Amino acid sequence: MKKTLLFLGQTARRWRTMGAIAPSGGPLARTIARKVGDLADGQVIIELGPGTGVITRALVERFPRNPILAVEVNEPFVAPLRKEFPAAMIVQGCASQLEAYLAQHGLTPDDVGVVVSGVPLLSLPSDLPQRILTSVASVLRPGRPYIQFTYSERAWRRFHVGGFERLPSKRVWVNLPPAFVLHFVRSEPSSS
Ligand SMILES: C[S@@+](CC[C@H](N)C(=O)[O-])C[C@H]1O[C@@H](n2cnc3c(N)ncnc32)[C@H](O)[C@@H]1O
């Protein structure tokens, strides 16, 4: 309840940054964690926009031997995330700066297994969505996945997701509102 109130408070103050009326439900979070597929032990999971940590929790449960680096722009979420997930690297910052955050933690794109995102690219201003997509591409080696949830699969067609191939998405009806889990895979540099 406390987490939901925190989320709703941020939604009321920063609608474009939040882009959601409620935290994701457990079924959506678990669908996202399953879409990640298999990771080698130790490969880093980058999570963008963890909010109150529903997806983080599903990732920790499915991948207990993989470090998580979570990037959250909204300061009020950061301390609760650090408290709940003491083993995770929780960065307060923008998803458009991923290479810098990796370097700050002594990591490189070779270490990254997947990027999972709840950042509402459809509602962010100006060129920030494209800068975030470029940042995601910069930290994933070819063949590695980028999983993004959205409430409007159709609206995603207006984005140029350069450097990725798109695989079939998954609809999750049991969520408020119903959501889609989009699945991209980083392409070889020559086909980007
Ligand atoms: C739709 S909410 C999703 C929250 C949580 N992952 C969930 O599923 O309940 C979007 C989250 O993205 C965060 N966010 C928005 N823009 C961001 C950015 N540029 N960098 C990092 N996080 C961002 C928001 O603060 C918020 O926590």
PDB file of C-alpha atoms and ligand atoms in Angstrom:
ATOM      1  CA  MET A   1       0.000   0.000   0.000  1.00  0.00           C
ATOM      2  CA  LYS A   2       2.828   2.389   0.919  1.00  0.00           C
ATOM      3  CA  LYS A   3       4.522   1.650  -2.422  1.00  0.00           C
ATOM      4  CA  THR A   4       1.304   2.202  -4.360  1.00  0.00           C
ATOM      5  CA  LEU A   5       0.807   5.582  -2.657  1.00  0.00           C
ATOM      6  CA  LEU A   6       4.401   6.550  -3.448  1.00  0.00           C
ATOM      7  CA  PHE A   7       3.829   5.574  -7.088  1.00  0.00           C
ATOM      8  CA  LEU A   8       0.515   7.449  -7.339  1.00  0.00           C
ATOM      9  CA  GLY A   9       2.092  10.539  -5.766  1.00  0.00           C
ATOM     10  CA  GLN A  10       4.827  10.542  -8.405  1.00  0.00           C
ATOM     11  CA  THR A  11       2.286   9.940 -11.182  1.00  0.00           C
ATOM     12  CA  ALA A  12       0.323  13.003 -10.018  1.00  0.00           C
ATOM     13  CA  ARG A  13       3.477  15.169  -9.962  1.00  0.00           C
ATOM     14  CA  ARG A  14       5.346  13.854 -13.020  1.00  0.00           C
ATOM     15  CA  TRP A  15       2.901  12.320 -15.449  1.00  0.00           C
ATOM     16  CA  ARG A  16       5.155  12.319 -18.525  1.00  0.00           C
ATOM     17  CA  THR A  17       8.026  10.706 -16.644  1.00  0.00           C
ATOM     18  CA  MET A  18       5.804   8.105 -15.017  1.00  0.00           C
ATOM     19  CA  GLY A  19       3.463   7.318 -17.930  1.00  0.00           C
ATOM     20  CA  ALA A  20       1.381   4.888 -15.869  1.00  0.00           C
ATOM     21  CA  ILE A  21      -1.619   4.990 -13.564  1.00  0.00           C
ATOM     22  CA  ALA A  22      -0.378   2.179 -11.329  1.00  0.00           C
ATOM     23  CA  PRO A  23       2.681  -0.001 -10.710  1.00  0.00           C
ATOM     24  CA  SER A  24       2.893  -3.097 -12.907  1.00  0.00           C
ATOM     25  CA  GLY A  25       1.156  -6.174 -11.581  1.00  0.00           C
ATOM     26  CA  GLY A  26       2.887  -9.449 -10.710  1.00  0.00           C
ATOM     27  CA  PRO A  27       1.768 -11.245 -13.922  1.00  0.00           C
ATOM     28  CA  LEU A  28       3.298  -8.530 -16.131  1.00  0.00           C
ATOM     29  CA  ALA A  29       6.509  -8.509 -14.077  1.00  0.00           C
ATOM     30  CA  ARG A  30       6.842 -12.303 -14.303  1.00  0.00           C
ATOM     31  CA  THR A  31       6.112 -12.292 -18.053  1.00  0.00           C
ATOM     32  CA  ILE A  32       8.923  -9.770 -18.518  1.00  0.00           C
ATOM     33  CA  ALA A  33      11.322 -11.875 -16.436  1.00  0.00           C
ATOM     34  CA  ARG A  34      10.467 -14.962 -18.532  1.00  0.00           C
ATOM     35  CA  LYS A  35      10.983 -13.051 -21.816  1.00  0.00           C
ATOM     36  CA  VAL A  36      14.578 -12.417 -20.764  1.00  0.00           C
ATOM     37  CA  GLY A  37      15.267 -16.072 -21.603  1.00  0.00           C
ATOM     38  CA  ASP A  38      18.465 -17.643 -20.280  1.00  0.00           C
ATOM     39  CA  LEU A  39      21.422 -15.772 -18.850  1.00  0.00           C
ATOM     40  CA  ALA A  40      24.859 -17.077 -17.967  1.00  0.00           C
ATOM     41  CA  ASP A  41      25.696 -16.795 -14.264  1.00  0.00           C
ATOM     42  CA  GLY A  42      27.071 -13.355 -13.526  1.00  0.00           C
ATOM     43  CA  GLN A  43      25.740 -11.610 -16.637  1.00  0.00           C
ATOM     44  CA  VAL A  44      24.399  -8.208 -15.649  1.00  0.00           C
ATOM     45  CA  ILE A  45      20.725  -7.317 -15.986  1.00  0.00           C
ATOM     46  CA  ILE A  46      20.157  -3.612 -16.634  1.00  0.00           C
ATOM     47  CA  GLU A  47      16.717  -2.429 -15.572  1.00  0.00           C
ATOM     48  CA  LEU A  48      15.437   0.996 -16.647  1.00  0.00           C
ATOM     49  CA  GLY A  49      12.779   2.779 -14.588  1.00  0.00           C
ATOM     50  CA  PRO A  50      12.288   0.294 -11.715  1.00  0.00           C
ATOM     51  CA  GLY A  51       9.842   2.597  -9.878  1.00  0.00           C
ATOM     52  CA  THR A  52       8.625   0.726  -6.798  1.00  0.00           C
ATOM     53  CA  GLY A  53      10.500  -2.424  -7.817  1.00  0.00           C
ATOM     54  CA  VAL A  54       7.798  -4.836  -9.002  1.00  0.00           C
ATOM     55  CA  ILE A  55       9.820  -5.944 -12.026  1.00  0.00           C
ATOM     56  CA  THR A  56      13.060  -5.832 -10.026  1.00  0.00           C
ATOM     57  CA  ARG A  57      11.524  -8.345  -7.600  1.00  0.00           C
ATOM     58  CA  ALA A  58      10.541 -10.707 -10.446  1.00  0.00           C
ATOM     59  CA  LEU A  59      14.074 -10.429 -11.887  1.00  0.00           C
ATOM     60  CA  VAL A  60      15.752 -11.136  -8.530  1.00  0.00           C
ATOM     61  CA  GLU A  61      13.548 -14.202  -8.041  1.00  0.00           C
ATOM     62  CA  ARG A  62      14.160 -15.626 -11.522  1.00  0.00           C
ATOM     63  CA  PHE A  63      17.864 -14.709 -11.724  1.00  0.00           C
ATOM     64  CA  PRO A  64      19.330 -14.962  -8.195  1.00  0.00           C
ATOM     65  CA  ARG A  65      22.900 -15.294  -9.545  1.00  0.00           C
ATOM     66  CA  ASN A  66      22.831 -12.264 -11.850  1.00  0.00           C
ATOM     67  CA  PRO A  67      23.749  -8.747 -10.733  1.00  0.00           C
ATOM     68  CA  ILE A  68      21.163  -6.037 -11.394  1.00  0.00           C
ATOM     69  CA  LEU A  69      22.015  -2.466 -12.307  1.00  0.00           C
ATOM     70  CA  ALA A  70      18.801  -0.430 -12.092  1.00  0.00           C
ATOM     71  CA  VAL A  71      18.577   3.165 -13.324  1.00  0.00           C
ATOM     72  CA  GLU A  72      15.797   5.325 -11.912  1.00  0.00           C
ATOM     73  CA  VAL A  73      15.489   9.058 -12.637  1.00  0.00           C
ATOM     74  CA  ASN A  74      12.939   9.786  -9.948  1.00  0.00           C
ATOM     75  CA  GLU A  75      14.681  10.433  -6.610  1.00  0.00           C
ATOM     76  CA  PRO A  76      11.864   9.369  -4.202  1.00  0.00           C
ATOM     77  CA  PHE A  77      12.043   5.798  -5.541  1.00  0.00           C
ATOM     78  CA  VAL A  78      15.778   5.422  -5.026  1.00  0.00           C
ATOM     79  CA  ALA A  79      16.171   4.991  -1.240  1.00  0.00           C
ATOM     80  CA  PRO A  80      13.321   2.426  -0.971  1.00  0.00           C
ATOM     81  CA  LEU A  81      14.824   0.454  -3.876  1.00  0.00           C
ATOM     82  CA  ARG A  82      18.263   0.438  -2.205  1.00  0.00           C
ATOM     83  CA  LYS A  83      16.684  -0.763   1.028  1.00  0.00           C
ATOM     84  CA  GLU A  84      14.655  -3.547  -0.603  1.00  0.00           C
ATOM     85  CA  PHE A  85      17.401  -4.707  -2.986  1.00  0.00           C
ATOM     86  CA  PRO A  86      20.689  -4.203  -1.110  1.00  0.00           C
ATOM     87  CA  ALA A  87      22.603  -6.436  -3.540  1.00  0.00           C
ATOM     88  CA  ALA A  88      21.508  -4.450  -6.612  1.00  0.00           C
ATOM     89  CA  MET A  89      23.325  -1.440  -8.033  1.00  0.00           C
ATOM     90  CA  ILE A  90      20.661   1.274  -7.913  1.00  0.00           C
ATOM     91  CA  VAL A  91      21.655   4.387  -9.833  1.00  0.00           C
ATOM     92  CA  GLN A  92      19.754   7.634  -9.631  1.00  0.00           C
ATOM     93  CA  GLY A  93      20.024   8.932 -13.176  1.00  0.00           C
ATOM     94  CA  CYS A  94      18.749   8.908 -16.726  1.00  0.00           C
ATOM     95  CA  ALA A  95      18.484   5.850 -18.949  1.00  0.00           C
ATOM     96  CA  SER A  96      20.202   7.827 -21.712  1.00  0.00           C
ATOM     97  CA  GLN A  97      23.565   7.540 -19.876  1.00  0.00           C
ATOM     98  CA  LEU A  98      24.016   3.784 -19.561  1.00  0.00           C
ATOM     99  CA  GLU A  99      27.612   3.492 -20.736  1.00  0.00           C
ATOM    100  CA  ALA A 100      28.703   5.970 -18.051  1.00  0.00           C
ATOM    101  CA  TYR A 101      26.883   4.064 -15.290  1.00  0.00           C
ATOM    102  CA  LEU A 102      28.414   0.779 -16.408  1.00  0.00           C
ATOM    103  CA  ALA A 103      31.885   2.335 -16.334  1.00  0.00           C
ATOM    104  CA  GLN A 104      31.251   3.789 -12.861  1.00  0.00           C
ATOM    105  CA  HIS A 105      30.645   0.226 -11.653  1.00  0.00           C
ATOM    106  CA  GLY A 106      33.704  -1.206 -13.402  1.00  0.00           C
ATOM    107  CA  LEU A 107      31.568  -2.922 -16.065  1.00  0.00           C
ATOM    108  CA  THR A 108      31.527  -2.957 -19.874  1.00  0.00           C
ATOM    109  CA  PRO A 109      28.901  -3.960 -22.454  1.00  0.00           C
ATOM    110  CA  ASP A 110      30.568  -7.412 -22.577  1.00  0.00           C
ATOM    111  CA  ASP A 111      29.181  -7.976 -19.061  1.00  0.00           C
ATOM    112  CA  VAL A 112      25.567  -7.111 -19.930  1.00  0.00           C
ATOM    113  CA  GLY A 113      23.110  -9.924 -20.668  1.00  0.00           C
ATOM    114  CA  VAL A 114      19.899  -7.962 -21.161  1.00  0.00           C
ATOM    115  CA  VAL A 115      18.205  -4.584 -20.822  1.00  0.00           C
ATOM    116  CA  VAL A 116      14.700  -4.592 -19.342  1.00  0.00           C
ATOM    117  CA  SER A 117      12.741  -1.345 -19.472  1.00  0.00           C
ATOM    118  CA  GLY A 118       9.624   0.123 -17.907  1.00  0.00           C
ATOM    119  CA  VAL A 119      10.528   3.659 -18.983  1.00  0.00           C
ATOM    120  CA  PRO A 120       7.524   5.189 -20.776  1.00  0.00           C
ATOM    121  CA  LEU A 121       9.223   6.122 -24.034  1.00  0.00           C
ATOM    122  CA  LEU A 122       5.892   7.058 -25.620  1.00  0.00           C
ATOM    123  CA  SER A 123       5.310   9.904 -23.189  1.00  0.00           C
ATOM    124  CA  LEU A 124       8.836  11.295 -22.765  1.00  0.00           C
ATOM    125  CA  PRO A 125       9.615  14.665 -24.350  1.00  0.00           C
ATOM    126  CA  SER A 126      11.599  15.718 -27.394  1.00  0.00           C
ATOM    127  CA  ASP A 127      14.511  13.499 -28.443  1.00  0.00           C
ATOM    128  CA  LEU A 128      14.864  11.752 -25.066  1.00  0.00           C
ATOM    129  CA  PRO A 129      13.227   8.488 -26.303  1.00  0.00           C
ATOM    130  CA  GLN A 130      15.720   8.224 -29.175  1.00  0.00           C
ATOM    131  CA  ARG A 131      18.623   9.050 -26.872  1.00  0.00           C
ATOM    132  CA  ILE A 132      17.509   6.280 -24.510  1.00  0.00           C
ATOM    133  CA  LEU A 133      17.236   3.787 -27.390  1.00  0.00           C
ATOM    134  CA  THR A 134      20.727   4.752 -28.557  1.00  0.00           C
ATOM    135  CA  SER A 135      21.981   4.284 -25.019  1.00  0.00           C
ATOM    136  CA  VAL A 136      20.371   0.830 -24.809  1.00  0.00           C
ATOM    137  CA  ALA A 137      21.959  -0.164 -28.136  1.00  0.00           C
ATOM    138  CA  SER A 138      25.349   1.032 -26.889  1.00  0.00           C
ATOM    139  CA  VAL A 139      25.423  -1.413 -23.948  1.00  0.00           C
ATOM    140  CA  LEU A 140      24.180  -4.564 -25.708  1.00  0.00           C
ATOM    141  CA  ARG A 141      26.326  -6.865 -27.802  1.00  0.00           C
ATOM    142  CA  PRO A 142      24.728  -8.465 -30.911  1.00  0.00           C
ATOM    143  CA  GLY A 143      22.195 -11.178 -30.087  1.00  0.00           C
ATOM    144  CA  ARG A 144      21.377  -9.839 -26.629  1.00  0.00           C
ATOM    145  CA  PRO A 145      17.804  -8.867 -25.790  1.00  0.00           C
ATOM    146  CA  TYR A 146      16.081  -5.600 -24.934  1.00  0.00           C
ATOM    147  CA  ILE A 147      12.679  -6.176 -23.307  1.00  0.00           C
ATOM    148  CA  GLN A 148      10.316  -3.203 -23.052  1.00  0.00           C
ATOM    149  CA  PHE A 149       6.773  -3.056 -21.768  1.00  0.00           C
ATOM    150  CA  THR A 150       4.208  -0.664 -23.175  1.00  0.00           C
ATOM    151  CA  TYR A 151       0.483  -0.039 -23.089  1.00  0.00           C
ATOM    152  CA  SER A 152       0.303   0.706 -26.829  1.00  0.00           C
ATOM    153  CA  GLU A 153       2.056  -1.660 -29.170  1.00  0.00           C
ATOM    154  CA  ARG A 154       0.644   0.307 -32.108  1.00  0.00           C
ATOM    155  CA  ALA A 155       2.187   3.604 -31.026  1.00  0.00           C
ATOM    156  CA  TRP A 156       5.578   1.912 -30.934  1.00  0.00           C
ATOM    157  CA  ARG A 157       5.521   1.666 -34.736  1.00  0.00           C
ATOM    158  CA  ARG A 158       6.392   5.380 -34.908  1.00  0.00           C
ATOM    159  CA  PHE A 159       9.718   4.748 -33.188  1.00  0.00           C
ATOM    160  CA  HIS A 160      12.766   3.962 -35.185  1.00  0.00           C
ATOM    161  CA  VAL A 161      14.413   1.327 -33.011  1.00  0.00           C
ATOM    162  CA  GLY A 162      17.738   1.385 -34.824  1.00  0.00           C
ATOM    163  CA  GLY A 163      20.125  -1.510 -34.361  1.00  0.00           C
ATOM    164  CA  PHE A 164      17.542  -4.047 -33.194  1.00  0.00           C
ATOM    165  CA  GLU A 165      15.477  -6.833 -34.712  1.00  0.00           C
ATOM    166  CA  ARG A 166      11.974  -7.169 -33.381  1.00  0.00           C
ATOM    167  CA  LEU A 167      10.620 -10.538 -32.245  1.00  0.00           C
ATOM    168  CA  PRO A 168       6.961 -11.330 -31.464  1.00  0.00           C
ATOM    169  CA  SER A 169       5.537  -9.492 -28.470  1.00  0.00           C
ATOM    170  CA  LYS A 170       3.364 -10.867 -25.690  1.00  0.00           C
ATOM    171  CA  ARG A 171       0.109  -9.362 -24.499  1.00  0.00           C
ATOM    172  CA  VAL A 172      -0.627  -9.361 -20.757  1.00  0.00           C
ATOM    173  CA  TRP A 173      -4.321  -8.794 -20.128  1.00  0.00           C
ATOM    174  CA  VAL A 174      -4.141  -9.121 -16.339  1.00  0.00           C
ATOM    175  CA  ASN A 175      -2.661  -5.705 -15.693  1.00  0.00           C
ATOM    176  CA  LEU A 176      -3.962  -2.176 -15.155  1.00  0.00           C
ATOM    177  CA  PRO A 177      -4.072  -1.254 -17.995  1.00  0.00           C
ATOM    178  CA  PRO A 178      -3.377  -4.349 -20.103  1.00  0.00           C
ATOM    179  CA  ALA A 179       0.153  -4.245 -21.465  1.00  0.00           C
ATOM    180  CA  PHE A 180       2.426  -5.608 -24.171  1.00  0.00           C
ATOM    181  CA  VAL A 181       5.899  -6.976 -23.614  1.00  0.00           C
ATOM    182  CA  LEU A 182       8.016  -5.989 -26.617  1.00  0.00           C
ATOM    183  CA  HIS A 183      11.021  -8.126 -27.473  1.00  0.00           C
ATOM    184  CA  PHE A 184      14.000  -6.774 -29.413  1.00  0.00           C
ATOM    185  CA  VAL A 185      17.375  -8.355 -30.106  1.00  0.00           C
ATOM    186  CA  ARG A 186      20.511  -6.335 -30.799  1.00  0.00           C
ATOM    187  CA  SER A 187      21.542  -6.805 -34.427  1.00  0.00           C
ATOM    188  CA  GLU A 188      24.979  -7.213 -35.910  1.00  0.00           C
ATOM    189  CA  PRO A 189      26.533  -3.746 -36.472  1.00  0.00           C
ATOM    190  CA  SER A 190      26.377  -4.101 -40.284  1.00  0.00           C
ATOM    191  CA  SER A 191      22.568  -4.468 -40.265  1.00  0.00           C
ATOM    192  CA  SER A 192      21.832  -1.501 -37.968  1.00  0.00           C
TER     193      SER A 192
HETATM  194  C1  LIG B   1       5.646   3.171 -16.064  1.00  0.00           C
HETATM  195  S1  LIG B   1       6.685   3.476 -14.650  1.00  0.00           S
HETATM  196  C2  LIG B   1       7.245   1.796 -14.413  1.00  0.00           C
HETATM  197  C3  LIG B   1       7.686   1.540 -13.007  1.00  0.00           C
HETATM  198  C4  LIG B   1       7.943   0.061 -12.689  1.00  0.00           C
HETATM  199  N1  LIG B   1       8.978  -0.489 -13.550  1.00  0.00           N
HETATM  200  C5  LIG B   1       6.692  -0.758 -12.848  1.00  0.00           C
HETATM  201  O1  LIG B   1       6.605  -1.496 -13.839  1.00  0.00           O
HETATM  202  O2  LIG B   1       5.811  -0.641 -11.993  1.00  0.00           O
HETATM  203  C6  LIG B   1       8.064   4.296 -15.413  1.00  0.00           C
HETATM  204  C7  LIG B   1       9.296   4.439 -14.567  1.00  0.00           C
HETATM  205  O3  LIG B   1      10.347   4.956 -15.405  1.00  0.00           O
HETATM  206  C8  LIG B   1      11.038   5.973 -14.685  1.00  0.00           C
HETATM  207  N2  LIG B   1      11.697   6.850 -15.671  1.00  0.00           N
HETATM  208  C9  LIG B   1      11.126   7.733 -16.517  1.00  0.00           C
HETATM  209  N3  LIG B   1      12.040   8.333 -17.283  1.00  0.00           N
HETATM  210  C10 LIG B   1      13.238   7.798 -16.946  1.00  0.00           C
HETATM  211  C11 LIG B   1      14.572   7.999 -17.402  1.00  0.00           C
HETATM  212  N4  LIG B   1      14.850   8.891 -18.367  1.00  0.00           N
HETATM  213  N5  LIG B   1      15.560   7.276 -16.856  1.00  0.00           N
HETATM  214  C12 LIG B   1      15.284   6.363 -15.861  1.00  0.00           C
HETATM  215  N6  LIG B   1      14.044   6.146 -15.378  1.00  0.00           N
HETATM  216  C13 LIG B   1      13.029   6.844 -15.910  1.00  0.00           C
HETATM  217  C14 LIG B   1       9.923   6.640 -13.879  1.00  0.00           C
HETATM  218  O4  LIG B   1      10.407   7.435 -12.829  1.00  0.00           O
HETATM  219  C15 LIG B   1       9.135   5.422 -13.426  1.00  0.00           C
HETATM  220  O5  LIG B   1       9.693   4.853 -12.273  1.00  0.00           O
END
